[in-house]
Short mmCIF file of C-alpha atoms in Angstrom, two decimals:
data_model
loop_
_atom_site.label_atom_id
_atom_site.label_comp_id
_atom_site.label_asym_id
_atom_site.label_seq_id
_atom_site.Cartn_x
_atom_site.Cartn_y
_atom_site.Cartn_z
CA MET A 1 77.75 289.06 167.38
CA LYS A 2 77.72 289.74 163.64
CA PHE A 3 79.90 286.66 163.02
CA LEU A 4 77.29 284.27 164.53
CA PRO A 5 74.99 284.10 161.43
CA LYS A 6 78.04 283.42 159.24
CA LEU A 7 79.11 280.58 161.58
CA ILE A 8 75.65 279.02 161.42
CA ILE A 9 75.55 279.26 157.63
CA THR A 10 79.03 277.70 157.33
CA THR A 11 78.11 274.83 159.67
CA ILE A 12 74.94 274.09 157.71
CA PHE A 13 76.90 274.17 154.45
CA LEU A 14 79.41 271.61 155.79
CA PHE A 15 76.73 269.19 156.91
CA VAL A 16 74.60 269.40 153.79
CA PRO A 17 76.56 266.62 151.93
CA MET A 18 76.04 264.28 154.88
CA PHE A 19 72.32 264.83 154.78
CA GLY A 20 72.46 264.15 151.05
CA TYR A 21 73.52 260.50 151.70
CA SER A 22 70.85 257.98 152.46
CA GLN A 23 71.39 255.39 155.17
CA LYS A 24 72.09 252.79 152.49
CA ASP A 25 74.72 254.96 150.78
CA TYR A 26 76.41 255.64 154.11
CA ILE A 27 76.72 251.92 154.90
CA GLU A 28 78.10 251.14 151.44
CA ILE A 29 80.72 253.91 151.64
CA LEU A 30 81.78 252.80 155.12
CA LYS A 31 82.02 249.19 153.98
CA ARG A 32 84.08 250.18 150.95
CA LEU A 33 86.51 252.18 153.10
CA GLU A 34 86.88 249.32 155.59
CA GLN A 35 87.63 246.92 152.74
CA GLU A 36 90.32 249.28 151.44
CA VAL A 37 91.90 249.49 154.89
CA SER A 38 91.89 245.70 155.17
CA ARG A 39 93.47 245.38 151.73
CA ILE A 40 96.26 247.82 152.61
CA GLU A 41 96.89 246.07 155.94
CA ALA A 42 97.11 242.70 154.19
CA ARG A 43 99.58 244.12 151.68
CA ILE A 44 101.70 245.54 154.50
CA ARG A 45 101.71 242.17 156.27
CA SER A 46 102.72 240.48 153.05
CA GLU A 47 105.53 242.97 152.49
CA ASN A 48 106.74 242.47 156.08
CA ASP A 49 106.74 238.69 155.61
CA THR A 50 108.68 239.08 152.37
CA LEU A 51 111.13 241.39 154.14
CA LYS A 52 111.69 238.84 156.91
CA VAL A 53 112.29 236.08 154.36
CA LEU A 54 114.85 238.23 152.54
CA LYS A 55 116.62 239.09 155.81
CA THR A 56 116.73 235.41 156.75
CA GLN A 57 118.22 234.55 153.36
CA ILE A 58 120.84 237.27 153.81
CA ASP A 59 121.72 235.91 157.26
CA ILE A 60 122.03 232.37 155.90
CA ILE A 61 124.32 233.49 153.07
CA GLU A 62 126.48 235.56 155.44
CA ASN A 63 126.69 232.71 157.94
CA GLN A 64 127.56 230.19 155.23
CA HIS A 65 130.34 232.52 154.12
CA LEU A 66 131.62 232.72 157.70
CA VAL A 67 131.44 228.94 158.06
CA SER A 68 133.37 228.30 154.84
CA LYS A 69 135.93 230.94 155.80
CA SER A 70 136.43 229.42 159.26
CA GLU A 71 136.72 225.92 157.79
CA ILE A 72 139.44 227.12 155.43
CA ASN A 73 141.34 228.88 158.20
CA GLY A 74 140.60 226.12 160.71
CA SER A 75 140.27 228.77 163.42
CA LEU A 76 136.63 228.73 164.45
CA THR A 77 133.74 226.32 164.92
CA LEU A 78 130.32 227.78 164.15
CA VAL A 79 126.98 226.18 164.98
CA PRO A 80 123.83 227.91 163.65
CA THR A 81 120.65 228.19 165.68
CA THR A 82 117.59 230.42 165.99
CA LEU A 83 116.28 232.60 168.80
CA ARG A 84 113.26 231.58 170.85
CA ILE A 85 112.53 235.18 171.95
CA ASP A 86 113.77 238.70 171.24
CA GLY A 87 117.18 239.34 172.76
CA LYS A 88 120.25 241.57 173.04
CA ILE A 89 123.85 240.89 172.05
CA ARG A 90 126.09 242.53 174.63
CA ILE A 91 129.75 243.49 174.77
CA SER A 92 130.46 241.10 177.68
CA ASP A 93 128.79 238.48 179.89
CA ASP A 94 127.77 241.23 182.32
CA PRO A 95 123.95 241.65 182.06
CA PHE A 96 124.42 245.42 182.49
CA SER A 97 127.12 245.80 179.82
CA ASP A 98 126.59 247.81 176.63
CA ILE A 99 124.26 246.42 173.97
CA ILE A 100 125.90 245.77 170.60
CA LYS A 101 122.81 244.69 168.67
CA PHE A 102 119.15 243.84 169.18
CA VAL A 103 118.00 240.51 167.75
CA SER A 104 114.50 239.21 167.16
CA LYS A 105 112.67 235.94 167.66
CA ASN A 106 113.48 233.38 164.92
CA ASP A 107 116.63 235.27 163.89
CA THR A 108 119.58 233.02 163.03
CA VAL A 109 122.84 233.44 164.97
CA MET A 110 126.10 231.50 164.84
CA LEU A 111 127.32 230.03 168.14
CA THR A 112 131.10 230.08 168.57
CA ASP A 113 131.74 229.56 172.29
CA TYR A 114 130.00 229.26 175.66
CA LYS A 115 130.81 230.93 178.98
CA GLU A 116 128.82 230.74 182.22
CA GLY A 117 125.27 231.03 180.85
CA TYR A 118 126.20 233.12 177.82
CA TRP A 119 126.78 232.14 174.21
CA ILE A 120 129.41 233.99 172.23
CA VAL A 121 127.68 234.55 168.90
CA LEU A 122 128.15 236.01 165.44
CA LYS A 123 125.33 237.95 163.82
CA GLY A 124 126.31 239.48 160.50
CA ASP A 125 129.30 241.71 161.23
CA PHE A 126 128.57 241.70 164.97
CA SER A 127 130.10 239.45 167.61
CA GLY A 128 129.21 239.44 171.30
CA TYR A 129 127.57 237.72 174.26
CA LEU A 130 123.98 236.47 174.11
CA SER A 131 122.23 235.00 177.16
CA GLU A 132 121.33 231.34 176.70
CA ILE A 133 117.72 232.10 177.69
CA TYR A 134 117.18 233.64 174.23
CA VAL A 135 118.57 230.68 172.28
CA ASN A 136 116.86 227.58 170.93
CA GLU A 137 118.98 224.59 171.93
CA PRO A 138 118.25 221.51 169.83
CA LYS A 139 120.33 218.35 170.19
CA GLN A 140 123.15 219.68 168.02
CA VAL A 141 123.48 222.82 170.15
CA ILE A 142 123.38 220.88 173.44
CA THR A 143 126.14 218.57 172.18
CA PHE A 144 128.21 221.62 171.19
CA LYS A 145 127.61 223.23 174.59
CA ASN A 146 128.72 220.12 176.50
CA LYS A 147 131.85 219.93 174.35
CA LEU A 148 132.69 223.57 175.07
CA LYS A 149 132.06 223.13 178.80
CA LYS A 150 134.47 220.20 178.84
CA GLN A 151 137.10 222.14 176.91
CA ASN A 152 136.73 225.19 179.16
CA SER A 153 136.97 223.01 182.29
CA SER A 154 140.12 221.33 180.95
CA ARG A 155 141.60 224.71 180.02
CA LEU A 156 140.81 226.09 183.48
CA SER A 157 142.38 223.04 185.15
CA SER A 158 145.54 223.40 183.04
CA THR A 159 145.78 227.09 183.88
CA LYS A 160 145.37 226.32 187.59
CA GLN A 161 148.12 223.68 187.45
CA ILE A 162 150.47 226.12 185.72
CA GLU A 163 149.75 228.76 188.37
CA GLU A 164 150.39 226.24 191.16
CA LYS A 165 153.70 225.24 189.54
CA ASP A 166 154.67 228.90 189.31
CA VAL A 167 153.88 229.35 193.01
CA ASP A 168 155.91 226.24 193.92
CA SER A 169 158.81 227.42 191.77
CA SER A 170 158.71 230.83 193.43
CA ALA A 171 158.67 229.19 196.86
CA ASN A 172 161.64 226.99 195.93
CA VAL A 173 163.59 229.96 194.62
CA SER A 174 162.76 231.90 197.77
CA THR A 175 163.87 228.97 199.94
CA SER A 176 167.07 228.41 197.98
CA THR A 177 168.04 232.07 198.19
CA ASN A 178 167.01 232.33 201.82
CA VAL A 179 169.52 232.30 204.66
CA ASN A 180 170.99 229.11 206.07
CA THR A 181 170.63 228.60 209.81
CA TYR A 182 172.29 226.67 212.62
CA ARG A 183 172.14 226.81 216.39
CA SER A 184 175.18 228.01 218.31
CA PRO A 185 176.11 225.58 221.11
CA ALA A 186 177.69 228.39 223.13
CA SER A 187 174.73 230.75 223.22
CA ASN A 188 171.86 228.44 222.22
CA SER A 189 170.90 231.10 219.67
CA THR A 190 170.06 230.56 216.04
CA ILE A 191 172.85 231.79 213.82
CA TYR A 192 171.83 232.86 210.31
CA THR A 193 174.05 232.93 207.26
CA GLY A 194 173.01 235.48 204.68
CA PRO A 195 173.27 235.12 200.88
CA ARG A 196 176.65 236.90 200.91
CA GLY A 197 178.10 234.67 203.63
CA GLY A 198 177.65 237.05 206.55
CA ARG A 199 176.53 235.49 209.86
CA TYR A 200 174.18 237.12 212.34
CA TYR A 201 171.62 236.44 215.05
CA ILE A 202 168.51 238.29 216.20
CA ASN A 203 169.11 240.16 219.45
CA SER A 204 166.58 240.90 222.19
CA ASN A 205 165.55 244.12 220.44
CA GLY A 206 164.62 242.20 217.32
CA ASN A 207 167.56 243.58 215.32
CA LYS A 208 170.24 241.71 213.41
CA THR A 209 173.59 241.42 215.17
CA TYR A 210 176.38 240.44 212.79
CA LEU A 211 179.23 238.19 213.93
CA LYS A 212 182.83 238.71 212.93
CA SER A 213 184.59 235.94 211.07
CA GLY A 214 185.64 233.18 213.47
CA SER A 215 182.92 233.96 216.03
CA SER A 216 180.43 231.22 216.87
CA GLY A 217 178.02 232.92 219.27
CA TYR A 218 177.65 235.67 221.82
CA GLY A 219 181.12 234.96 223.15
CA GLY A 220 182.79 236.29 220.01
CA SER A 221 183.08 239.90 219.11
CA HIS A 222 180.17 241.20 217.15
CA ARG A 223 178.48 244.31 215.88
CA SER A 224 174.83 245.28 215.63
CA ASN A 225 173.30 246.07 212.26
CA SER A 226 171.05 248.70 213.84
CA SER A 227 173.82 250.66 215.59
CA TYR A 228 176.93 250.13 213.46
CA ARG A 229 178.12 253.14 211.48
CA PRO A 230 181.30 253.08 209.33
CA SER A 231 183.94 255.63 210.36
CA ARG A 232 184.50 258.46 207.95
CA ARG A 233 188.02 259.25 206.92
CA ARG A 234 188.98 262.83 207.47
#
């Protein structure tokens, strides 16, 4: 217990300066410290505002460069707009796809295309999909969206027509290369002519039975495709 007196003395020594301040001095010191904190906070806010302005200016310059470059190349239409809330640029229009970049409210992005509720955007060196819920859509943006929807619908319709033509062409080729048929008067069976000129009919077992040249039905000699084996010369 020898350390107890030392602890008491140390504690008293630490609190002596506090007792040395009057109530008035204490209030003045506290007020002065609070004013300093407020001043520092105001300076931080000012610096943050300046930083945001500089970032916005950088975005505008970068976007103007992209616009002028696209106008020269004639390859891309860019429409600038701002964000209404914080958002995420993703790698695809899947809401669970990887995030490329986080973007903040009032950030400027360049709209390049529209697809099923998602804008395809440029942000600096990043390009990806941004949900339309994040984007401010003034009249200019709405006009651009309607134009893109019309173009995409026309493109989809053209693609569908091409696919249908391909299917029709395939069906025509299949029909033209398919066997020719006629009905034998003697047997009342359908006689098929294959692509190489061979004639056959389908027997009761569901197999092809080939007819020899000059035969017109069951009455002629024939051979079955399922049972015929060529003789081997010895």
